[in-house]
PDB file of C-alpha atoms in Angstrom:
ATOM      1  CA  UNK A   1       0.000   0.000   0.000  1.00 75.00           C
ATOM      2  CA  UNK A   2       1.084   3.548  -0.663  1.00 82.00           C
ATOM      3  CA  UNK A   3       1.289   6.268   1.979  1.00 90.00           C
ATOM      4  CA  UNK A   4       2.959   9.589   2.671  1.00 95.00           C
ATOM      5  CA  UNK A   5       4.026  11.154   5.955  1.00 97.00           C
ATOM      6  CA  UNK A   6       4.628  14.853   6.277  1.00 97.00           C
ATOM      7  CA  UNK A   7       7.051  15.234   9.126  1.00 97.00           C
ATOM      8  CA  UNK A   8       6.017  18.726  10.234  1.00 96.00           C
ATOM      9  CA  UNK A   9       2.477  19.958  10.715  1.00 96.00           C
ATOM     10  CA  UNK A  10       3.644  23.570  10.958  1.00 98.00           C
ATOM     11  CA  UNK A  11       6.742  25.351   9.660  1.00 98.00           C
ATOM     12  CA  UNK A  12       7.546  28.995  10.314  1.00 98.00           C
ATOM     13  CA  UNK A  13      10.204  30.925   8.379  1.00 98.00           C
ATOM     14  CA  UNK A  14      11.153  34.542   7.888  1.00 98.00           C
ATOM     15  CA  UNK A  15      10.680  36.181   4.528  1.00 97.00           C
ATOM     16  CA  UNK A  16      13.777  35.735   2.376  1.00 97.00           C
ATOM     17  CA  UNK A  17      15.003  32.610   4.203  1.00 98.00           C
ATOM     18  CA  UNK A  18      14.963  29.055   2.798  1.00 98.00           C
ATOM     19  CA  UNK A  19      11.944  26.787   3.039  1.00 98.00           C
ATOM     20  CA  UNK A  20      12.116  23.044   3.717  1.00 98.00           C
ATOM     21  CA  UNK A  21       8.960  20.954   3.944  1.00 98.00           C
ATOM     22  CA  UNK A  22       9.652  17.288   4.616  1.00 98.00           C
ATOM     23  CA  UNK A  23       7.848  14.282   3.217  1.00 98.00           C
ATOM     24  CA  UNK A  24       8.535  10.563   3.428  1.00 97.00           C
ATOM     25  CA  UNK A  25       6.684   8.051   1.297  1.00 94.00           C
ATOM     26  CA  UNK A  26       5.964   4.358   1.313  1.00 91.00           C
ATOM     27  CA  UNK A  27       5.169   2.565  -1.899  1.00 83.00           C
ATOM     28  CA  UNK A  28       5.257  -0.968  -3.219  1.00 76.00           C
ATOM     29  CA  UNK A  29       5.571   0.386  -6.725  1.00 77.00           C
ATOM     30  CA  UNK A  30       7.703   2.961  -8.444  1.00 79.00           C
ATOM     31  CA  UNK A  31       5.906   5.975  -7.004  1.00 84.00           C
ATOM     32  CA  UNK A  32       4.389   9.005  -8.633  1.00 87.00           C
ATOM     33  CA  UNK A  33       4.739  11.853  -6.166  1.00 92.00           C
ATOM     34  CA  UNK A  34       3.251  15.316  -6.130  1.00 94.00           C
ATOM     35  CA  UNK A  35       3.289  18.480  -4.065  1.00 97.00           C
ATOM     36  CA  UNK A  36       0.117  20.561  -4.000  1.00 97.00           C
ATOM     37  CA  UNK A  37      -0.486  23.917  -2.320  1.00 97.00           C
ATOM     38  CA  UNK A  38      -3.752  25.189  -0.910  1.00 96.00           C
ATOM     39  CA  UNK A  39      -4.283  28.831  -0.088  1.00 93.00           C
ATOM     40  CA  UNK A  40      -7.098  29.731   2.324  1.00 87.00           C
ATOM     41  CA  UNK A  41     -10.539  29.051   0.903  1.00 79.00           C
ATOM     42  CA  UNK A  42      -9.079  27.905  -2.390  1.00 82.00           C
ATOM     43  CA  UNK A  43      -8.714  24.604  -4.201  1.00 86.00           C
ATOM     44  CA  UNK A  44      -5.465  22.714  -4.621  1.00 94.00           C
ATOM     45  CA  UNK A  45      -2.790  23.836  -7.053  1.00 94.00           C
ATOM     46  CA  UNK A  46      -0.061  21.542  -8.352  1.00 94.00           C
ATOM     47  CA  UNK A  47       3.450  22.740  -7.511  1.00 96.00           C
ATOM     48  CA  UNK A  48       5.401  19.884  -9.068  1.00 95.00           C
ATOM     49  CA  UNK A  49       5.372  16.154  -9.737  1.00 92.00           C
ATOM     50  CA  UNK A  50       7.830  13.273  -9.951  1.00 91.00           C
ATOM     51  CA  UNK A  51       7.111  10.401 -12.299  1.00 80.00           C
ATOM     52  CA  UNK A  52      10.437   8.507 -12.507  1.00 76.00           C
ATOM     53  CA  UNK A  53      12.275  10.899 -14.784  1.00 74.00           C
ATOM     54  CA  UNK A  54      14.807  13.339 -13.259  1.00 84.00           C
ATOM     55  CA  UNK A  55      15.144  12.998  -9.492  1.00 89.00           C
ATOM     56  CA  UNK A  56      15.357  16.768  -9.019  1.00 94.00           C
ATOM     57  CA  UNK A  57      12.032  18.233 -10.004  1.00 94.00           C
ATOM     58  CA  UNK A  58      11.477  21.916 -10.541  1.00 95.00           C
ATOM     59  CA  UNK A  59       8.067  23.402 -10.025  1.00 95.00           C
ATOM     60  CA  UNK A  60       6.274  26.691 -10.102  1.00 95.00           C
ATOM     61  CA  UNK A  61       7.102  29.767  -8.018  1.00 94.00           C
ATOM     62  CA  UNK A  62      10.699  28.688  -7.394  1.00 96.00           C
ATOM     63  CA  UNK A  63       9.893  25.444  -5.591  1.00 97.00           C
ATOM     64  CA  UNK A  64      11.728  22.211  -6.220  1.00 97.00           C
ATOM     65  CA  UNK A  65      11.828  18.738  -4.734  1.00 97.00           C
ATOM     66  CA  UNK A  66      14.326  15.910  -4.808  1.00 95.00           C
ATOM     67  CA  UNK A  67      13.292  12.276  -5.007  1.00 94.00           C
ATOM     68  CA  UNK A  68      15.612  10.117  -2.870  1.00 94.00           C
ATOM     69  CA  UNK A  69      14.790   6.453  -3.173  1.00 91.00           C
ATOM     70  CA  UNK A  70      17.343   5.362  -0.562  1.00 92.00           C
ATOM     71  CA  UNK A  71      15.738   7.647   1.999  1.00 94.00           C
ATOM     72  CA  UNK A  72      12.158   7.275   0.682  1.00 94.00           C
ATOM     73  CA  UNK A  73      11.896  11.040   0.808  1.00 96.00           C
ATOM     74  CA  UNK A  74      10.513  13.779  -1.406  1.00 97.00           C
ATOM     75  CA  UNK A  75      11.245  17.023   0.425  1.00 98.00           C
ATOM     76  CA  UNK A  76      10.061  20.370  -0.947  1.00 98.00           C
ATOM     77  CA  UNK A  77      12.451  23.337  -0.902  1.00 98.00           C
ATOM     78  CA  UNK A  78      12.589  26.954  -1.940  1.00 98.00           C
ATOM     79  CA  UNK A  79      15.690  29.144  -1.603  1.00 97.00           C
ATOM     80  CA  UNK A  80      13.897  32.279  -0.465  1.00 97.00           C
ATOM     81  CA  UNK A  81      10.431  32.469   1.079  1.00 97.00           C
ATOM     82  CA  UNK A  82       7.937  35.117   0.030  1.00 97.00           C
ATOM     83  CA  UNK A  83       4.950  36.288   2.015  1.00 96.00           C
ATOM     84  CA  UNK A  84       2.659  34.885  -0.679  1.00 95.00           C
ATOM     85  CA  UNK A  85       4.031  31.373   0.018  1.00 97.00           C
ATOM     86  CA  UNK A  86       2.074  31.206   3.268  1.00 97.00           C
ATOM     87  CA  UNK A  87      -0.367  28.337   2.708  1.00 97.00           C
ATOM     88  CA  UNK A  88      -0.953  24.653   3.374  1.00 97.00           C
ATOM     89  CA  UNK A  89       1.215  22.204   1.463  1.00 98.00           C
ATOM     90  CA  UNK A  90       0.357  18.593   0.730  1.00 98.00           C
ATOM     91  CA  UNK A  91       2.663  15.784  -0.259  1.00 97.00           C
ATOM     92  CA  UNK A  92       0.763  13.269  -2.353  1.00 95.00           C
ATOM     93  CA  UNK A  93       1.404   9.804  -3.771  1.00 91.00           C
ATOM     94  CA  UNK A  94      -0.558   8.220  -6.560  1.00 85.00           C
ATOM     95  CA  UNK A  95      -2.111   4.904  -5.543  1.00 76.00           C
ATOM     96  CA  UNK A  96      -1.009   2.663  -8.369  1.00 67.00           C
ATOM     97  CA  UNK A  97      -2.235  -0.505  -6.709  1.00 60.00           C
ATOM     98  CA  UNK A  98      -3.246  -3.276  -9.017  1.00 51.00           C
ATOM     99  CA  UNK A  99      -5.266  -1.128 -11.356  1.00 60.00           C
ATOM    100  CA  UNK A 100      -4.541   1.983 -13.284  1.00 62.00           C
ATOM    101  CA  UNK A 101      -6.545   4.672 -11.572  1.00 68.00           C
ATOM    102  CA  UNK A 102      -5.922   8.234 -10.587  1.00 71.00           C
ATOM    103  CA  UNK A 103      -6.552   7.845  -6.861  1.00 83.00           C
ATOM    104  CA  UNK A 104      -4.347  10.182  -4.831  1.00 88.00           C
ATOM    105  CA  UNK A 105      -3.256   9.616  -1.248  1.00 91.00           C
ATOM    106  CA  UNK A 106      -2.592  12.812   0.663  1.00 95.00           C
ATOM    107  CA  UNK A 107      -0.325  13.562   3.577  1.00 96.00           C
ATOM    108  CA  UNK A 108      -1.775  15.425   6.528  1.00 96.00           C
ATOM    109  CA  UNK A 109      -0.445  18.742   5.301  1.00 97.00           C
ATOM    110  CA  UNK A 110       2.127  21.270   6.469  1.00 98.00           C
ATOM    111  CA  UNK A 111       1.103  24.821   7.246  1.00 97.00           C
ATOM    112  CA  UNK A 112       3.792  27.248   6.150  1.00 98.00           C
ATOM    113  CA  UNK A 113       3.905  30.545   7.996  1.00 98.00           C
ATOM    114  CA  UNK A 114       6.086  33.332   6.571  1.00 97.00           C
ATOM    115  CA  UNK A 115       7.009  36.127   8.944  1.00 97.00           C
ATOM    116  CA  UNK A 116       7.956  39.582   7.665  1.00 95.00           C
TER     117      UNK A 116
ATOM    118  CA  UNK B   1      -8.641  26.859 -21.085  1.00 69.00           C
ATOM    119  CA  UNK B   2     -11.274  27.010 -18.380  1.00 81.00           C
ATOM    120  CA  UNK B   3     -10.455  25.208 -15.153  1.00 92.00           C
ATOM    121  CA  UNK B   4     -12.492  22.779 -13.118  1.00 96.00           C
ATOM    122  CA  UNK B   5     -15.724  24.320 -11.930  1.00 96.00           C
ATOM    123  CA  UNK B   6     -17.841  23.214  -9.010  1.00 97.00           C
ATOM    124  CA  UNK B   7     -21.346  24.266  -8.081  1.00 97.00           C
ATOM    125  CA  UNK B   8     -22.599  25.376  -5.729  1.00 97.00           C
ATOM    126  CA  UNK B   9     -19.675  26.874  -3.833  1.00 96.00           C
ATOM    127  CA  UNK B  10     -21.485  26.869  -0.503  1.00 96.00           C
ATOM    128  CA  UNK B  11     -24.352  24.808   0.856  1.00 96.00           C
ATOM    129  CA  UNK B  12     -26.135  24.670   4.179  1.00 97.00           C
ATOM    130  CA  UNK B  13     -28.318  21.648   4.882  1.00 97.00           C
ATOM    131  CA  UNK B  14     -29.892  20.018   7.910  1.00 97.00           C
ATOM    132  CA  UNK B  15     -29.430  16.490   9.154  1.00 97.00           C
ATOM    133  CA  UNK B  16     -31.385  13.904   7.226  1.00 97.00           C
ATOM    134  CA  UNK B  17     -31.547  15.890   4.016  1.00 97.00           C
ATOM    135  CA  UNK B  18     -29.758  14.932   0.836  1.00 97.00           C
ATOM    136  CA  UNK B  19     -27.487  17.024  -1.345  1.00 98.00           C
ATOM    137  CA  UNK B  20     -26.136  16.941  -4.895  1.00 98.00           C
ATOM    138  CA  UNK B  21     -22.850  18.570  -5.873  1.00 98.00           C
ATOM    139  CA  UNK B  22     -21.760  19.190  -9.431  1.00 98.00           C
ATOM    140  CA  UNK B  23     -18.373  19.222 -11.122  1.00 98.00           C
ATOM    141  CA  UNK B  24     -17.445  20.242 -14.672  1.00 98.00           C
ATOM    142  CA  UNK B  25     -13.980  19.029 -15.684  1.00 96.00           C
ATOM    143  CA  UNK B  26     -11.474  20.720 -17.929  1.00 95.00           C
ATOM    144  CA  UNK B  27     -12.409  20.287 -21.568  1.00 94.00           C
ATOM    145  CA  UNK B  28     -10.991  17.025 -22.917  1.00 91.00           C
ATOM    146  CA  UNK B  29     -10.518  15.451 -19.500  1.00 92.00           C
ATOM    147  CA  UNK B  30     -12.337  12.164 -19.060  1.00 91.00           C
ATOM    148  CA  UNK B  31     -11.529  11.331 -15.456  1.00 91.00           C
ATOM    149  CA  UNK B  32     -13.193  13.001 -12.481  1.00 94.00           C
ATOM    150  CA  UNK B  33     -12.326  12.255  -8.874  1.00 93.00           C
ATOM    151  CA  UNK B  34     -13.952  13.457  -5.683  1.00 96.00           C
ATOM    152  CA  UNK B  35     -12.291  14.126  -2.332  1.00 96.00           C
ATOM    153  CA  UNK B  36     -13.568  15.103   1.083  1.00 97.00           C
ATOM    154  CA  UNK B  37     -11.495  17.508   3.170  1.00 96.00           C
ATOM    155  CA  UNK B  38     -12.081  17.899   6.902  1.00 96.00           C
ATOM    156  CA  UNK B  39      -9.841  19.299   9.661  1.00 92.00           C
ATOM    157  CA  UNK B  40      -9.780  15.968  11.451  1.00 90.00           C
ATOM    158  CA  UNK B  41      -9.366  13.476   8.609  1.00 93.00           C
ATOM    159  CA  UNK B  42      -7.614  15.621   6.035  1.00 94.00           C
ATOM    160  CA  UNK B  43      -8.133  14.853   2.363  1.00 95.00           C
ATOM    161  CA  UNK B  44      -9.770  11.527   1.650  1.00 95.00           C
ATOM    162  CA  UNK B  45     -10.607   9.928  -1.673  1.00 93.00           C
ATOM    163  CA  UNK B  46     -14.290   9.339  -2.335  1.00 95.00           C
ATOM    164  CA  UNK B  47     -14.466   7.908  -5.853  1.00 91.00           C
ATOM    165  CA  UNK B  48     -13.227   8.260  -9.404  1.00 91.00           C
ATOM    166  CA  UNK B  49     -15.139   8.126 -12.656  1.00 92.00           C
ATOM    167  CA  UNK B  50     -13.791   7.545 -16.113  1.00 89.00           C
ATOM    168  CA  UNK B  51     -15.943   7.348 -19.227  1.00 89.00           C
ATOM    169  CA  UNK B  52     -19.137   7.205 -17.152  1.00 92.00           C
ATOM    170  CA  UNK B  53     -17.879   4.233 -15.112  1.00 91.00           C
ATOM    171  CA  UNK B  54     -16.796   4.241 -11.492  1.00 90.00           C
ATOM    172  CA  UNK B  55     -13.175   3.148 -11.640  1.00 86.00           C
ATOM    173  CA  UNK B  56     -12.298   3.300  -7.971  1.00 87.00           C
ATOM    174  CA  UNK B  57     -14.042   3.914  -4.662  1.00 90.00           C
ATOM    175  CA  UNK B  58     -12.814   5.045  -1.278  1.00 91.00           C
ATOM    176  CA  UNK B  59     -13.876   3.855   2.130  1.00 92.00           C
ATOM    177  CA  UNK B  60     -17.094   5.804   2.578  1.00 95.00           C
ATOM    178  CA  UNK B  61     -20.598   4.574   3.400  1.00 96.00           C
ATOM    179  CA  UNK B  62     -23.145   3.908   0.695  1.00 95.00           C
ATOM    180  CA  UNK B  63     -24.824   7.244   1.440  1.00 97.00           C
ATOM    181  CA  UNK B  64     -22.126   8.735  -0.759  1.00 97.00           C
ATOM    182  CA  UNK B  65     -22.672   8.103  -4.438  1.00 96.00           C
ATOM    183  CA  UNK B  66     -21.745   9.634  -7.727  1.00 97.00           C
ATOM    184  CA  UNK B  67     -22.135   9.460 -11.434  1.00 97.00           C
ATOM    185  CA  UNK B  68     -20.588  10.772 -14.586  1.00 97.00           C
ATOM    186  CA  UNK B  69     -22.338  11.890 -17.713  1.00 96.00           C
ATOM    187  CA  UNK B  70     -21.353  11.428 -21.339  1.00 95.00           C
ATOM    188  CA  UNK B  71     -19.869  14.950 -21.425  1.00 94.00           C
ATOM    189  CA  UNK B  72     -17.621  13.975 -18.457  1.00 94.00           C
ATOM    190  CA  UNK B  73     -19.457  16.226 -16.029  1.00 97.00           C
ATOM    191  CA  UNK B  74     -19.924  14.536 -12.680  1.00 97.00           C
ATOM    192  CA  UNK B  75     -22.248  14.752  -9.742  1.00 98.00           C
ATOM    193  CA  UNK B  76     -21.951  13.379  -6.263  1.00 98.00           C
ATOM    194  CA  UNK B  77     -24.855  12.798  -3.951  1.00 98.00           C
ATOM    195  CA  UNK B  78     -24.957  12.434  -0.206  1.00 97.00           C
ATOM    196  CA  UNK B  79     -28.171  11.103   1.263  1.00 95.00           C
ATOM    197  CA  UNK B  80     -29.368  11.233   4.870  1.00 96.00           C
ATOM    198  CA  UNK B  81     -26.855  13.891   5.821  1.00 97.00           C
ATOM    199  CA  UNK B  82     -25.040  13.664   9.141  1.00 97.00           C
ATOM    200  CA  UNK B  83     -23.233  16.390  11.064  1.00 97.00           C
ATOM    201  CA  UNK B  84     -19.942  14.693  10.243  1.00 96.00           C
ATOM    202  CA  UNK B  85     -20.523  15.197   6.533  1.00 97.00           C
ATOM    203  CA  UNK B  86     -19.714  18.889   6.953  1.00 97.00           C
ATOM    204  CA  UNK B  87     -16.622  19.333   4.824  1.00 97.00           C
ATOM    205  CA  UNK B  88     -15.048  20.851   1.761  1.00 96.00           C
ATOM    206  CA  UNK B  89     -15.749  18.589  -1.209  1.00 97.00           C
ATOM    207  CA  UNK B  90     -13.159  18.846  -3.938  1.00 96.00           C
ATOM    208  CA  UNK B  91     -13.413  17.623  -7.467  1.00 96.00           C
ATOM    209  CA  UNK B  92     -10.390  16.944  -9.674  1.00 94.00           C
ATOM    210  CA  UNK B  93     -10.134  16.176 -13.351  1.00 93.00           C
ATOM    211  CA  UNK B  94      -7.425  14.561 -15.437  1.00 90.00           C
ATOM    212  CA  UNK B  95      -6.990  13.074 -18.883  1.00 86.00           C
ATOM    213  CA  UNK B  96      -7.371   9.749 -17.179  1.00 72.00           C
ATOM    214  CA  UNK B  97      -6.466   7.216 -19.813  1.00 65.00           C
ATOM    215  CA  UNK B  98      -5.332   3.688 -18.993  1.00 61.00           C
ATOM    216  CA  UNK B  99      -1.817   3.033 -17.804  1.00 58.00           C
ATOM    217  CA  UNK B 100      -0.917   6.703 -17.574  1.00 62.00           C
ATOM    218  CA  UNK B 101      -3.650   7.407 -15.026  1.00 66.00           C
ATOM    219  CA  UNK B 102      -1.423   7.218 -11.919  1.00 69.00           C
ATOM    220  CA  UNK B 103       0.995   9.778 -13.352  1.00 74.00           C
ATOM    221  CA  UNK B 104      -1.579  12.159 -14.773  1.00 80.00           C
ATOM    222  CA  UNK B 105      -1.762  15.600 -13.248  1.00 87.00           C
ATOM    223  CA  UNK B 106      -5.049  16.138 -11.492  1.00 90.00           C
ATOM    224  CA  UNK B 107      -6.482  19.633 -11.595  1.00 93.00           C
ATOM    225  CA  UNK B 108      -8.676  20.639  -8.698  1.00 95.00           C
ATOM    226  CA  UNK B 109     -11.705  22.855  -8.557  1.00 95.00           C
ATOM    227  CA  UNK B 110     -12.318  25.414  -5.799  1.00 94.00           C
ATOM    228  CA  UNK B 111     -14.550  23.037  -3.870  1.00 95.00           C
ATOM    229  CA  UNK B 112     -18.030  23.061  -2.411  1.00 97.00           C
ATOM    230  CA  UNK B 113     -18.242  23.923   1.271  1.00 96.00           C
ATOM    231  CA  UNK B 114     -21.051  21.836   2.807  1.00 98.00           C
ATOM    232  CA  UNK B 115     -22.322  22.677   6.265  1.00 98.00           C
ATOM    233  CA  UNK B 116     -24.755  20.293   7.934  1.00 97.00           C
ATOM    234  CA  UNK B 117     -26.750  21.708  10.844  1.00 96.00           C
TER     235      UNK B 117
END
């Protein structure tokens, strides 16, 4: 079975400092991994996805994530936080299972606070 | 290209009533999935439809049902509403075809906020 664990429920950074949001995954298959962001009262927006191509994945708004199979991790980083980055972030794995469906399994989310 | 749209955006119902939520996917997308988001349980998968057929179902009671129409639009229905059904219901669409389904990007709508009193 597939699962994801987001290691921090809340992360606080100062504007202009680096962001690190941690995610570990468990998967019996070669995983497809995603990071989504949710701003207050909004739907989910895809930041980036990993689907077994390059292990370093670049996304929108300066975010990137590195797939590390040996550590079963897919941490999200950004060199310099902006106030507009304050939101909830979800690490997600696609449930490949025994059938080809699009079911997504979400982590519990990490709230990113950016202080001025 | 227009995004995923969901109607209505907000709903208030009382216990025992039923409710129908609607989702219009991105043009050309054939897969629609539904998720429930609550503070306690987070985001949980309800079901997925592809070409008018339910392809996968989450662990929810039979009061939760859905369908997909030939134009890929989807509806979900919750009967005999309970207080615990209060949640944000999110719909996502993707191209959805066959073996690529697990790697497809899913695009989410803004959600329907359901409050059960």
